[in-house]
PDB file of C-alpha atoms in Angstrom:
ATOM      1  CA  MET A   5      -0.003  -0.060  -0.005  1.00  0.00           C
ATOM      2  CA  THR A   6       0.990   3.605  -0.626  1.00  0.00           C
ATOM      3  CA  SER A   7       1.410   6.142   2.276  1.00  0.00           C
ATOM      4  CA  THR A   8      -1.721   7.802   1.002  1.00  0.00           C
ATOM      5  CA  THR A   9      -3.760   4.497   1.163  1.00  0.00           C
ATOM      6  CA  ASP A  10      -2.256   3.801   4.576  1.00  0.00           C
ATOM      7  CA  PHE A  11      -3.521   7.338   5.685  1.00  0.00           C
ATOM      8  CA  ILE A  12      -6.892   6.758   4.335  1.00  0.00           C
ATOM      9  CA  ALA A  13      -7.120   3.489   6.337  1.00  0.00           C
ATOM     10  CA  GLU A  14      -5.907   5.219   9.398  1.00  0.00           C
ATOM     11  CA  LEU A  15      -8.618   7.838   9.060  1.00  0.00           C
ATOM     12  CA  ILE A  16     -11.316   5.225   8.570  1.00  0.00           C
ATOM     13  CA  ARG A  17     -10.001   3.143  11.651  1.00  0.00           C
ATOM     14  CA  ALA A  18     -10.006   6.394  13.605  1.00  0.00           C
ATOM     15  CA  ALA A  19     -13.571   7.199  12.589  1.00  0.00           C
ATOM     16  CA  ASN A  20     -14.785   3.890  13.660  1.00  0.00           C
ATOM     17  CA  GLU A  21     -13.030   4.367  17.121  1.00  0.00           C
ATOM     18  CA  THR A  22     -13.778   8.024  17.941  1.00  0.00           C
ATOM     19  CA  ASP A  23     -14.487   7.162  21.561  1.00  0.00           C
ATOM     20  CA  LYS A  24     -10.765   6.115  21.926  1.00  0.00           C
ATOM     21  CA  LEU A  25      -9.280   9.418  20.326  1.00  0.00           C
ATOM     22  CA  THR A  26      -7.932  12.198  22.428  1.00  0.00           C
ATOM     23  CA  VAL A  27      -8.580  15.781  21.380  1.00  0.00           C
ATOM     24  CA  HIS A  28      -4.996  16.148  20.333  1.00  0.00           C
ATOM     25  CA  GLU A  29      -5.198  13.016  18.204  1.00  0.00           C
ATOM     26  CA  THR A  30      -8.294  14.145  16.559  1.00  0.00           C
ATOM     27  CA  SER A  31      -6.910  17.593  15.778  1.00  0.00           C
ATOM     28  CA  ARG A  32      -3.581  16.029  14.528  1.00  0.00           C
ATOM     29  CA  LEU A  33      -5.455  13.709  12.103  1.00  0.00           C
ATOM     30  CA  LEU A  34      -7.513  16.618  10.819  1.00  0.00           C
ATOM     31  CA  ASP A  35      -4.430  18.806  10.344  1.00  0.00           C
ATOM     32  CA  ARG A  36      -2.666  15.979   8.592  1.00  0.00           C
ATOM     33  CA  SER A  37      -5.699  15.568   6.346  1.00  0.00           C
ATOM     34  CA  ILE A  38      -5.586  19.275   5.423  1.00  0.00           C
ATOM     35  CA  ASP A  39      -1.956  19.045   4.654  1.00  0.00           C
ATOM     36  CA  THR A  40      -2.457  15.916   2.535  1.00  0.00           C
ATOM     37  CA  ILE A  41      -5.296  17.330   0.556  1.00  0.00           C
ATOM     38  CA  ARG A  42      -3.402  20.607  -0.141  1.00  0.00           C
ATOM     39  CA  ASP A  43      -0.328  18.670  -1.220  1.00  0.00           C
ATOM     40  CA  MET A  44      -2.306  16.311  -3.535  1.00  0.00           C
ATOM     41  CA  ARG A  45      -4.100  19.358  -5.112  1.00  0.00           C
ATOM     42  CA  ALA A  46      -0.846  21.141  -5.678  1.00  0.00           C
ATOM     43  CA  ARG A  47       0.588  17.986  -7.424  1.00  0.00           C
ATOM     44  CA  MET A  48      -2.352  17.610  -9.765  1.00  0.00           C
ATOM     45  CA  SER A  49      -2.404  19.471 -13.026  1.00  0.00           C
ATOM     46  CA  ALA A  50      -6.166  19.776 -13.085  1.00  0.00           C
ATOM     47  CA  ALA A  51      -8.116  22.474 -11.247  1.00  0.00           C
ATOM     48  CA  SER A  52      -9.294  21.364  -7.870  1.00  0.00           C
ATOM     49  CA  SER A  53     -13.047  21.198  -7.116  1.00  0.00           C
ATOM     50  CA  HIS A  54     -15.047  23.547  -5.071  1.00  0.00           C
ATOM     51  CA  ARG A  55     -15.943  20.595  -2.821  1.00  0.00           C
ATOM     52  CA  SER A  56     -12.246  20.264  -1.849  1.00  0.00           C
ATOM     53  CA  ARG A  57     -11.987  23.950  -0.853  1.00  0.00           C
ATOM     54  CA  ASP A  58     -15.212  23.720   1.174  1.00  0.00           C
ATOM     55  CA  VAL A  59     -13.961  20.463   2.898  1.00  0.00           C
ATOM     56  CA  LEU A  60     -10.684  22.184   3.819  1.00  0.00           C
ATOM     57  CA  ILE A  61     -12.571  24.982   5.641  1.00  0.00           C
ATOM     58  CA  ASP A  62     -14.778  22.430   7.375  1.00  0.00           C
ATOM     59  CA  LEU A  63     -11.749  20.438   8.421  1.00  0.00           C
ATOM     60  CA  ARG A  64      -9.903  23.464   9.685  1.00  0.00           C
ATOM     61  CA  VAL A  65     -12.896  24.481  11.836  1.00  0.00           C
ATOM     62  CA  ALA A  66     -13.290  20.955  13.028  1.00  0.00           C
ATOM     63  CA  SER A  67      -9.601  20.639  13.942  1.00  0.00           C
ATOM     64  CA  GLU A  68      -9.918  23.989  15.910  1.00  0.00           C
ATOM     65  CA  ARG A  69     -13.020  23.031  17.700  1.00  0.00           C
ATOM     66  CA  ALA A  70     -11.967  19.404  18.318  1.00  0.00           C
ATOM     67  CA  SER A  71     -12.659  19.603  22.083  1.00  0.00           C
ATOM     68  CA  ALA A  72     -16.161  20.739  21.510  1.00  0.00           C
ATOM     69  CA  LEU A  73     -17.186  18.215  18.843  1.00  0.00           C
ATOM     70  CA  SER A  74     -19.528  15.286  19.467  1.00  0.00           C
ATOM     71  CA  LEU A  75     -18.305  11.714  18.664  1.00  0.00           C
ATOM     72  CA  GLU A  76     -20.490  11.765  15.519  1.00  0.00           C
ATOM     73  CA  GLU A  77     -19.079  15.112  14.329  1.00  0.00           C
ATOM     74  CA  ILE A  78     -15.554  13.765  14.750  1.00  0.00           C
ATOM     75  CA  ARG A  79     -16.532  10.663  12.791  1.00  0.00           C
ATOM     76  CA  ASP A  80     -18.130  12.630   9.924  1.00  0.00           C
ATOM     77  CA  ALA A  81     -15.098  14.919   9.756  1.00  0.00           C
ATOM     78  CA  LEU A  82     -12.667  11.993   9.579  1.00  0.00           C
ATOM     79  CA  ILE A  83     -14.814  10.180   6.993  1.00  0.00           C
ATOM     80  CA  ASP A  84     -15.085  13.370   4.913  1.00  0.00           C
ATOM     81  CA  ALA A  85     -11.333  13.805   5.003  1.00  0.00           C
ATOM     82  CA  ALA A  86     -10.818  10.117   3.994  1.00  0.00           C
ATOM     83  CA  ASP A  87     -13.270  10.467   1.138  1.00  0.00           C
ATOM     84  CA  VAL A  88     -11.761  13.655  -0.310  1.00  0.00           C
ATOM     85  CA  ILE A  89      -8.223  12.138  -0.092  1.00  0.00           C
ATOM     86  CA  ARG A  90      -9.513   8.948  -1.649  1.00  0.00           C
ATOM     87  CA  THR A  91     -11.205  10.870  -4.559  1.00  0.00           C
ATOM     88  CA  LEU A  92      -7.970  12.965  -5.141  1.00  0.00           C
ATOM     89  CA  LYS A  93      -5.848   9.713  -5.169  1.00  0.00           C
ATOM     90  CA  ILE A  94      -8.084   8.195  -7.766  1.00  0.00           C
ATOM     91  CA  GLU A  95      -7.849  11.337  -9.934  1.00  0.00           C
ATOM     92  CA  PHE A  96      -4.130  11.643  -9.387  1.00  0.00           C
ATOM     93  CA  ASP A  97      -3.596   7.965 -10.344  1.00  0.00           C
ATOM     94  CA  GLY A  98      -5.766   8.548 -13.341  1.00  0.00           C
ATOM     95  CA  GLU A  99      -3.516  11.263 -14.559  1.00  0.00           C
ATOM     96  CA  ARG A 100      -0.402   9.146 -14.685  1.00  0.00           C
TER      97      ARG A 100
END
């Protein structure tokens, strides 16, 4: 597996175990997701979608509010991050 695929799997595992995550772990995963999405978008030749930009804003807000989020909100944010990264990976792999 690639590091991107490993990270997607890590996000999904974390989303399924939100009750075991600390606030710091949640924030760190969301921040890594933002960095990964930005990096992948920068490497792609095609213009990014508006959805990616909206998700980046949502992920930043979720990371900053991690201590105030419910377990369901944390799960949703992690799954959204994994979905965007997976979609970008598919698009990136298709460009090669």
